[in-house]
PDB file of C-alpha atoms in Angstrom:
ATOM      1  CA  ALA A   1      21.174 -38.841  33.993  1.00 68.00           C
ATOM      2  CA  ALA A   2      23.420 -36.360  32.259  1.00 80.00           C
ATOM      3  CA  GLY A   3      23.423 -32.914  33.714  1.00 93.00           C
ATOM      4  CA  VAL A   4      24.550 -29.487  32.588  1.00 96.00           C
ATOM      5  CA  ILE A   5      28.361 -29.368  32.481  1.00 97.00           C
ATOM      6  CA  GLN A   6      30.346 -26.285  33.045  1.00 97.00           C
ATOM      7  CA  SER A   7      34.020 -25.487  32.742  1.00 97.00           C
ATOM      8  CA  PRO A   8      36.136 -24.409  34.253  1.00 97.00           C
ATOM      9  CA  ARG A   9      34.924 -24.977  37.819  1.00 96.00           C
ATOM     10  CA  HIS A  10      37.308 -22.321  39.165  1.00 96.00           C
ATOM     11  CA  LEU A  11      38.941 -19.398  37.547  1.00 97.00           C
ATOM     12  CA  ILE A  12      41.216 -16.615  38.758  1.00 98.00           C
ATOM     13  CA  LYS A  13      41.808 -13.523  36.608  1.00 98.00           C
ATOM     14  CA  GLU A  14      43.278 -10.166  37.155  1.00 97.00           C
ATOM     15  CA  LYS A  15      41.427  -6.937  36.517  1.00 97.00           C
ATOM     16  CA  ARG A  16      41.057  -5.859  32.885  1.00 97.00           C
ATOM     17  CA  GLU A  17      41.767  -9.442  31.694  1.00 98.00           C
ATOM     18  CA  THR A  18      39.326 -11.684  29.649  1.00 98.00           C
ATOM     19  CA  ALA A  19      37.599 -14.859  30.755  1.00 98.00           C
ATOM     20  CA  THR A  20      35.627 -17.490  28.822  1.00 98.00           C
ATOM     21  CA  LEU A  21      33.237 -19.882  30.525  1.00 98.00           C
ATOM     22  CA  LYS A  22      31.796 -22.930  28.719  1.00 98.00           C
ATOM     23  CA  CYS A  23      28.490 -24.657  29.132  1.00 97.00           C
ATOM     24  CA  TYR A  24      27.341 -28.016  27.724  1.00 97.00           C
ATOM     25  CA  PRO A  25      23.533 -28.387  28.194  1.00 95.00           C
ATOM     26  CA  ILE A  26      21.820 -31.613  28.926  1.00 93.00           C
ATOM     27  CA  PRO A  27      21.669 -33.663  25.700  1.00 92.00           C
ATOM     28  CA  ARG A  28      18.602 -32.648  23.462  1.00 88.00           C
ATOM     29  CA  HIS A  29      18.067 -29.437  25.377  1.00 89.00           C
ATOM     30  CA  ASP A  30      17.635 -26.470  23.070  1.00 87.00           C
ATOM     31  CA  THR A  31      17.798 -23.567  25.385  1.00 88.00           C
ATOM     32  CA  VAL A  32      20.700 -22.277  27.413  1.00 92.00           C
ATOM     33  CA  TYR A  33      20.693 -19.651  30.156  1.00 93.00           C
ATOM     34  CA  TRP A  34      23.446 -17.830  32.006  1.00 96.00           C
ATOM     35  CA  TYR A  35      23.192 -16.567  35.528  1.00 95.00           C
ATOM     36  CA  GLN A  36      25.389 -14.604  37.867  1.00 96.00           C
ATOM     37  CA  GLN A  37      25.290 -15.229  41.635  1.00 95.00           C
ATOM     38  CA  GLY A  38      27.239 -12.991  43.981  1.00 93.00           C
ATOM     39  CA  PRO A  39      28.039 -13.971  47.559  1.00 89.00           C
ATOM     40  CA  GLY A  40      24.783 -14.322  49.566  1.00 89.00           C
ATOM     41  CA  GLN A  41      22.751 -13.153  46.641  1.00 92.00           C
ATOM     42  CA  ASP A  42      20.102 -14.806  44.419  1.00 91.00           C
ATOM     43  CA  PRO A  43      21.001 -15.808  40.894  1.00 92.00           C
ATOM     44  CA  GLN A  44      20.648 -13.041  38.511  1.00 92.00           C
ATOM     45  CA  PHE A  45      19.625 -13.736  34.914  1.00 91.00           C
ATOM     46  CA  LEU A  46      22.174 -12.553  32.263  1.00 94.00           C
ATOM     47  CA  ILE A  47      21.026 -13.999  28.829  1.00 93.00           C
ATOM     48  CA  SER A  48      19.549 -17.028  27.212  1.00 91.00           C
ATOM     49  CA  PHE A  49      19.602 -18.657  23.808  1.00 91.00           C
ATOM     50  CA  TYR A  50      17.213 -20.785  22.003  1.00 87.00           C
ATOM     51  CA  GLU A  51      18.175 -22.801  18.904  1.00 87.00           C
ATOM     52  CA  LYS A  52      21.391 -20.813  18.617  1.00 89.00           C
ATOM     53  CA  MET A  53      19.555 -17.483  18.731  1.00 90.00           C
ATOM     54  CA  GLN A  54      19.505 -14.994  21.613  1.00 89.00           C
ATOM     55  CA  SER A  55      16.081 -15.371  23.133  1.00 85.00           C
ATOM     56  CA  ASP A  56      16.015 -13.100  26.239  1.00 84.00           C
ATOM     57  CA  LYS A  57      18.395 -10.570  27.767  1.00 87.00           C
ATOM     58  CA  GLY A  58      18.687  -9.753  31.467  1.00 88.00           C
ATOM     59  CA  SER A  59      21.309  -7.768  33.335  1.00 88.00           C
ATOM     60  CA  ILE A  60      24.255  -8.704  31.227  1.00 93.00           C
ATOM     61  CA  PRO A  61      26.965  -5.946  31.194  1.00 95.00           C
ATOM     62  CA  ASP A  62      28.019  -4.683  27.757  1.00 95.00           C
ATOM     63  CA  ARG A  63      31.546  -6.061  28.593  1.00 97.00           C
ATOM     64  CA  PHE A  64      30.046  -9.576  28.445  1.00 97.00           C
ATOM     65  CA  SER A  65      28.831 -11.565  25.332  1.00 96.00           C
ATOM     66  CA  ALA A  66      27.662 -14.920  24.842  1.00 96.00           C
ATOM     67  CA  GLN A  67      26.672 -17.233  22.145  1.00 96.00           C
ATOM     68  CA  GLN A  68      25.377 -20.699  21.365  1.00 95.00           C
ATOM     69  CA  PHE A  69      27.012 -22.930  18.918  1.00 95.00           C
ATOM     70  CA  SER A  70      25.692 -25.572  16.344  1.00 93.00           C
ATOM     71  CA  ASP A  71      26.222 -28.386  18.943  1.00 93.00           C
ATOM     72  CA  TYR A  72      24.068 -26.353  21.505  1.00 93.00           C
ATOM     73  CA  HIS A  73      27.007 -25.722  23.781  1.00 95.00           C
ATOM     74  CA  SER A  74      27.390 -22.064  24.871  1.00 97.00           C
ATOM     75  CA  GLU A  75      30.257 -19.823  26.068  1.00 98.00           C
ATOM     76  CA  LEU A  76      30.233 -16.644  28.036  1.00 98.00           C
ATOM     77  CA  ASN A  77      32.845 -14.179  27.207  1.00 98.00           C
ATOM     78  CA  MET A  78      33.792 -11.505  29.850  1.00 98.00           C
ATOM     79  CA  SER A  79      36.181  -8.796  28.986  1.00 97.00           C
ATOM     80  CA  SER A  80      37.740  -5.801  30.901  1.00 97.00           C
ATOM     81  CA  LEU A  81      37.032  -7.760  34.107  1.00 98.00           C
ATOM     82  CA  GLU A  82      36.365  -5.794  37.295  1.00 97.00           C
ATOM     83  CA  LEU A  83      36.584  -6.800  41.067  1.00 97.00           C
ATOM     84  CA  GLY A  84      32.799  -6.843  41.011  1.00 96.00           C
ATOM     85  CA  ASP A  85      32.599  -9.550  38.448  1.00 97.00           C
ATOM     86  CA  SER A  86      33.734 -12.067  40.988  1.00 97.00           C
ATOM     87  CA  ALA A  87      30.849 -14.402  41.444  1.00 96.00           C
ATOM     88  CA  LEU A  88      29.532 -17.829  40.739  1.00 96.00           C
ATOM     89  CA  TYR A  89      28.321 -18.169  37.126  1.00 97.00           C
ATOM     90  CA  PHE A  90      25.725 -20.754  36.371  1.00 96.00           C
ATOM     91  CA  CYS A  91      24.583 -22.110  33.154  1.00 96.00           C
ATOM     92  CA  ALA A  92      21.151 -23.756  32.844  1.00 94.00           C
ATOM     93  CA  SER A  93      19.360 -25.596  30.180  1.00 92.00           C
ATOM     94  CA  SER A  94      15.923 -26.655  29.171  1.00 88.00           C
ATOM     95  CA  LEU A  95      13.935 -28.248  26.303  1.00 84.00           C
ATOM     96  CA  GLU A  96      11.046 -26.200  25.106  1.00 73.00           C
ATOM     97  CA  GLY A  97       7.898 -28.242  24.692  1.00 62.00           C
ATOM     98  CA  ASP A  98       4.167 -28.052  24.915  1.00 44.00           C
ATOM     99  CA  SER A  99       4.196 -28.749  28.663  1.00 52.00           C
ATOM    100  CA  GLY A 100       6.544 -25.811  29.254  1.00 57.00           C
ATOM    101  CA  ASN A 101      10.223 -26.008  29.989  1.00 67.00           C
ATOM    102  CA  THR A 102      11.811 -27.096  33.207  1.00 83.00           C
ATOM    103  CA  ILE A 103      15.117 -25.569  33.814  1.00 88.00           C
ATOM    104  CA  TYR A 104      18.141 -27.448  35.145  1.00 91.00           C
ATOM    105  CA  PHE A 105      21.302 -25.793  36.540  1.00 94.00           C
ATOM    106  CA  GLY A 106      24.987 -26.804  36.402  1.00 95.00           C
ATOM    107  CA  GLU A 107      27.243 -26.637  39.311  1.00 94.00           C
ATOM    108  CA  GLY A 108      28.753 -23.244  38.311  1.00 96.00           C
ATOM    109  CA  SER A 109      31.994 -21.716  37.529  1.00 97.00           C
ATOM    110  CA  TRP A 110      33.727 -19.764  40.244  1.00 96.00           C
ATOM    111  CA  LEU A 111      35.360 -16.602  38.937  1.00 97.00           C
ATOM    112  CA  THR A 112      37.640 -14.624  41.092  1.00 97.00           C
ATOM    113  CA  VAL A 113      38.986 -11.260  39.838  1.00 97.00           C
ATOM    114  CA  VAL A 114      42.076 -10.034  41.739  1.00 97.00           C
TER     115      VAL A 114
ATOM    116  CA  GLY B   1       9.615  -6.707  34.605  1.00 81.00           C
ATOM    117  CA  GLU B   2       8.908  -9.440  37.111  1.00 86.00           C
ATOM    118  CA  ASN B   3       9.571  -8.962  40.872  1.00 92.00           C
ATOM    119  CA  VAL B   4       9.556 -11.978  43.211  1.00 95.00           C
ATOM    120  CA  GLU B   5       9.388 -11.398  46.993  1.00 97.00           C
ATOM    121  CA  GLN B   6      10.335 -14.290  49.201  1.00 97.00           C
ATOM    122  CA  HIS B   7       9.802 -14.694  52.998  1.00 97.00           C
ATOM    123  CA  PRO B   8      11.227 -15.466  55.461  1.00 97.00           C
ATOM    124  CA  SER B   9      14.887 -14.835  54.810  1.00 96.00           C
ATOM    125  CA  THR B  10      15.828 -17.281  57.478  1.00 97.00           C
ATOM    126  CA  LEU B  11      13.729 -20.088  58.935  1.00 98.00           C
ATOM    127  CA  SER B  12      14.703 -22.356  61.800  1.00 98.00           C
ATOM    128  CA  VAL B  13      12.570 -25.329  62.676  1.00 97.00           C
ATOM    129  CA  GLN B  14      12.873 -28.368  64.769  1.00 97.00           C
ATOM    130  CA  GLU B  15      13.506 -31.720  63.007  1.00 97.00           C
ATOM    131  CA  GLY B  16      10.274 -33.420  62.296  1.00 97.00           C
ATOM    132  CA  ASP B  17       8.355 -30.117  62.136  1.00 97.00           C
ATOM    133  CA  SER B  18       6.989 -28.509  58.956  1.00 98.00           C
ATOM    134  CA  ALA B  19       8.532 -25.568  57.139  1.00 98.00           C
ATOM    135  CA  VAL B  20       6.666 -23.088  54.960  1.00 98.00           C
ATOM    136  CA  ILE B  21       8.205 -20.489  52.671  1.00 98.00           C
ATOM    137  CA  LYS B  22       6.157 -17.902  50.778  1.00 98.00           C
ATOM    138  CA  CYS B  23       6.684 -15.938  47.589  1.00 98.00           C
ATOM    139  CA  THR B  24       4.687 -13.322  45.757  1.00 97.00           C
ATOM    140  CA  TYR B  25       5.219 -12.135  42.186  1.00 96.00           C
ATOM    141  CA  SER B  26       4.135  -9.168  40.341  1.00 94.00           C
ATOM    142  CA  ASP B  27       3.784 -10.018  36.595  1.00 91.00           C
ATOM    143  CA  SER B  28       0.478 -11.676  35.867  1.00 90.00           C
ATOM    144  CA  ALA B  29       2.114 -13.086  32.744  1.00 87.00           C
ATOM    145  CA  SER B  30       4.234 -15.492  34.811  1.00 89.00           C
ATOM    146  CA  ASN B  31       2.922 -18.955  34.634  1.00 88.00           C
ATOM    147  CA  TYR B  32       5.816 -21.153  35.721  1.00 88.00           C
ATOM    148  CA  PHE B  33       6.964 -21.271  39.360  1.00 93.00           C
ATOM    149  CA  PRO B  34       9.905 -23.585  40.299  1.00 93.00           C
ATOM    150  CA  TRP B  35      11.602 -24.032  43.591  1.00 96.00           C
ATOM    151  CA  TYR B  36      15.234 -24.674  43.937  1.00 96.00           C
ATOM    152  CA  LYS B  37      17.469 -25.860  46.787  1.00 97.00           C
ATOM    153  CA  GLN B  38      21.024 -24.637  46.952  1.00 96.00           C
ATOM    154  CA  GLU B  39      23.651 -25.981  49.064  1.00 94.00           C
ATOM    155  CA  LEU B  40      26.902 -24.018  49.690  1.00 88.00           C
ATOM    156  CA  GLY B  41      29.080 -23.855  46.677  1.00 85.00           C
ATOM    157  CA  LYS B  42      26.679 -25.945  44.468  1.00 89.00           C
ATOM    158  CA  GLY B  43      24.265 -25.216  41.770  1.00 92.00           C
ATOM    159  CA  PRO B  44      20.430 -24.752  42.418  1.00 93.00           C
ATOM    160  CA  GLN B  45      18.826 -28.095  42.337  1.00 94.00           C
ATOM    161  CA  LEU B  46      15.156 -28.190  41.175  1.00 93.00           C
ATOM    162  CA  ILE B  47      12.970 -29.773  43.846  1.00 95.00           C
ATOM    163  CA  ILE B  48       9.487 -29.073  42.612  1.00 95.00           C
ATOM    164  CA  ASP B  49       7.676 -26.825  40.162  1.00 92.00           C
ATOM    165  CA  ILE B  50       4.086 -25.736  39.411  1.00 91.00           C
ATOM    166  CA  ARG B  51       2.479 -24.292  36.411  1.00 87.00           C
ATOM    167  CA  SER B  52      -0.495 -21.927  36.497  1.00 81.00           C
ATOM    168  CA  ASN B  53      -3.003 -24.377  35.332  1.00 78.00           C
ATOM    169  CA  VAL B  54      -2.511 -26.247  38.622  1.00 80.00           C
ATOM    170  CA  GLY B  55      -3.263 -25.142  42.140  1.00 89.00           C
ATOM    171  CA  GLU B  56      -1.259 -27.576  44.095  1.00 94.00           C
ATOM    172  CA  LYS B  57       1.414 -30.249  43.528  1.00 93.00           C
ATOM    173  CA  LYS B  58       2.911 -32.737  45.862  1.00 96.00           C
ATOM    174  CA  ASP B  59       5.938 -34.841  45.870  1.00 94.00           C
ATOM    175  CA  GLN B  60       6.600 -36.949  48.956  1.00 96.00           C
ATOM    176  CA  ARG B  61       7.361 -34.552  51.774  1.00 97.00           C
ATOM    177  CA  ILE B  62       7.333 -31.481  49.569  1.00 98.00           C
ATOM    178  CA  ALA B  63       4.254 -29.604  48.250  1.00 97.00           C
ATOM    179  CA  VAL B  64       3.772 -26.346  46.461  1.00 97.00           C
ATOM    180  CA  THR B  65       0.492 -24.279  46.344  1.00 96.00           C
ATOM    181  CA  LEU B  66      -0.288 -21.527  43.879  1.00 95.00           C
ATOM    182  CA  ASN B  67      -2.864 -18.780  44.098  1.00 94.00           C
ATOM    183  CA  LYS B  68      -2.885 -17.008  40.745  1.00 92.00           C
ATOM    184  CA  THR B  69      -5.464 -14.444  41.752  1.00 92.00           C
ATOM    185  CA  ALA B  70      -3.381 -13.251  44.787  1.00 94.00           C
ATOM    186  CA  LYS B  71      -0.053 -13.842  42.925  1.00 95.00           C
ATOM    187  CA  HIS B  72       1.483 -15.957  45.527  1.00 95.00           C
ATOM    188  CA  PHE B  73       2.892 -19.349  45.905  1.00 97.00           C
ATOM    189  CA  SER B  74       4.286 -21.390  48.776  1.00 98.00           C
ATOM    190  CA  LEU B  75       6.630 -24.308  49.476  1.00 98.00           C
ATOM    191  CA  HIS B  76       5.709 -26.731  52.274  1.00 98.00           C
ATOM    192  CA  ILE B  77       8.142 -29.305  53.654  1.00 98.00           C
ATOM    193  CA  THR B  78       6.811 -31.795  56.145  1.00 97.00           C
ATOM    194  CA  GLU B  79       8.784 -34.051  58.491  1.00 97.00           C
ATOM    195  CA  THR B  80      11.842 -32.042  57.996  1.00 98.00           C
ATOM    196  CA  GLN B  81      15.184 -33.802  58.212  1.00 97.00           C
ATOM    197  CA  PRO B  82      18.771 -32.338  58.827  1.00 95.00           C
ATOM    198  CA  GLU B  83      19.524 -32.802  55.176  1.00 96.00           C
ATOM    199  CA  ASP B  84      16.760 -30.300  54.256  1.00 97.00           C
ATOM    200  CA  SER B  85      19.048 -27.507  55.769  1.00 97.00           C
ATOM    201  CA  ALA B  86      19.914 -25.323  52.701  1.00 97.00           C
ATOM    202  CA  VAL B  87      19.016 -22.134  50.928  1.00 97.00           C
ATOM    203  CA  TYR B  88      15.607 -22.320  49.022  1.00 98.00           C
ATOM    204  CA  PHE B  89      14.784 -20.130  46.151  1.00 96.00           C
ATOM    205  CA  CYS B  90      11.532 -19.480  44.487  1.00 96.00           C
ATOM    206  CA  ALA B  91      11.392 -18.276  41.005  1.00 94.00           C
ATOM    207  CA  ALA B  92       8.868 -17.171  38.440  1.00 92.00           C
ATOM    208  CA  SER B  93       8.814 -16.664  34.595  1.00 85.00           C
ATOM    209  CA  PRO B  94       6.492 -16.667  31.649  1.00 79.00           C
ATOM    210  CA  VAL B  95       6.709 -19.801  29.499  1.00 67.00           C
ATOM    211  CA  VAL B  96       6.290 -19.541  25.728  1.00 58.00           C
ATOM    212  CA  TYR B  97       4.825 -22.827  24.571  1.00 50.00           C
ATOM    213  CA  SER B  98       6.055 -23.027  21.098  1.00 46.00           C
ATOM    214  CA  GLY B  99       8.667 -21.639  18.913  1.00 48.00           C
ATOM    215  CA  GLY B 100       9.572 -18.517  20.775  1.00 49.00           C
ATOM    216  CA  GLY B 101      12.347 -19.589  23.149  1.00 51.00           C
ATOM    217  CA  ALA B 102      12.172 -19.025  26.869  1.00 58.00           C
ATOM    218  CA  ASP B 103      12.590 -16.081  29.264  1.00 68.00           C
ATOM    219  CA  GLY B 104      14.855 -16.182  32.159  1.00 79.00           C
ATOM    220  CA  LEU B 105      13.682 -16.891  35.685  1.00 86.00           C
ATOM    221  CA  THR B 106      13.355 -14.138  38.192  1.00 90.00           C
ATOM    222  CA  PHE B 107      14.403 -15.393  41.616  1.00 92.00           C
ATOM    223  CA  GLY B 108      13.417 -14.495  45.170  1.00 95.00           C
ATOM    224  CA  LYS B 109      16.006 -13.515  47.582  1.00 95.00           C
ATOM    225  CA  GLY B 110      16.229 -16.966  49.175  1.00 96.00           C
ATOM    226  CA  THR B 111      15.368 -18.584  52.482  1.00 97.00           C
ATOM    227  CA  HIS B 112      18.050 -20.024  54.637  1.00 97.00           C
ATOM    228  CA  LEU B 113      16.289 -23.088  56.219  1.00 98.00           C
ATOM    229  CA  ILE B 114      17.933 -24.442  59.365  1.00 97.00           C
ATOM    230  CA  ILE B 115      16.802 -27.822  60.753  1.00 97.00           C
ATOM    231  CA  GLN B 116      17.518 -27.964  64.438  1.00 94.00           C
ATOM    232  CA  PRO B 117      18.192 -31.547  65.572  1.00 90.00           C
TER     233      PRO B 117
END
């Protein structure tokens, strides 16, 4: 079965640079989530989109922004990168339905800021 | 907002024995409780989930129980095998059933499960 696809898998950026991560949800899924996971930490919810509109916001820094496009893929844009932004970034997707939504995660994008 | 506590942080069991991981949550509006298994460098893999209209759910060697009154839920793994070794996360969220999108999951801090051969 198709899973959540994230790209790139690894990314190295310098401080103050900008990075963009892409996410392709499972086909037919209408909701996309972004999470950040630091080393040894639990995933922290950043932001979610339902039908191309922002539906919930977590601990996303003001330097970060995201959007969901007409084909349901999503991009997370990170500007003025800091060393502390180094983490594994996960995208997840779900399909809202009367039985509730089961959330599936991608394999993540490793961001290293040097 | 929601707060999820998970215990223990590390659990070591002999192969073949059972493992139990417990979580509590704070927000009575939460009604969806998934469990994820995460191997090093990989994404969280959903292994089982339960919704608030169900008290217990089982899938082969894995079971989850939910006590909404006490706001706690537990993962039970029986007949543990070496490949069960990983970090396990519990999570909670409210689920909007129609037209409103979905809130993000709040995760517990994770349990490092070690299966001793």
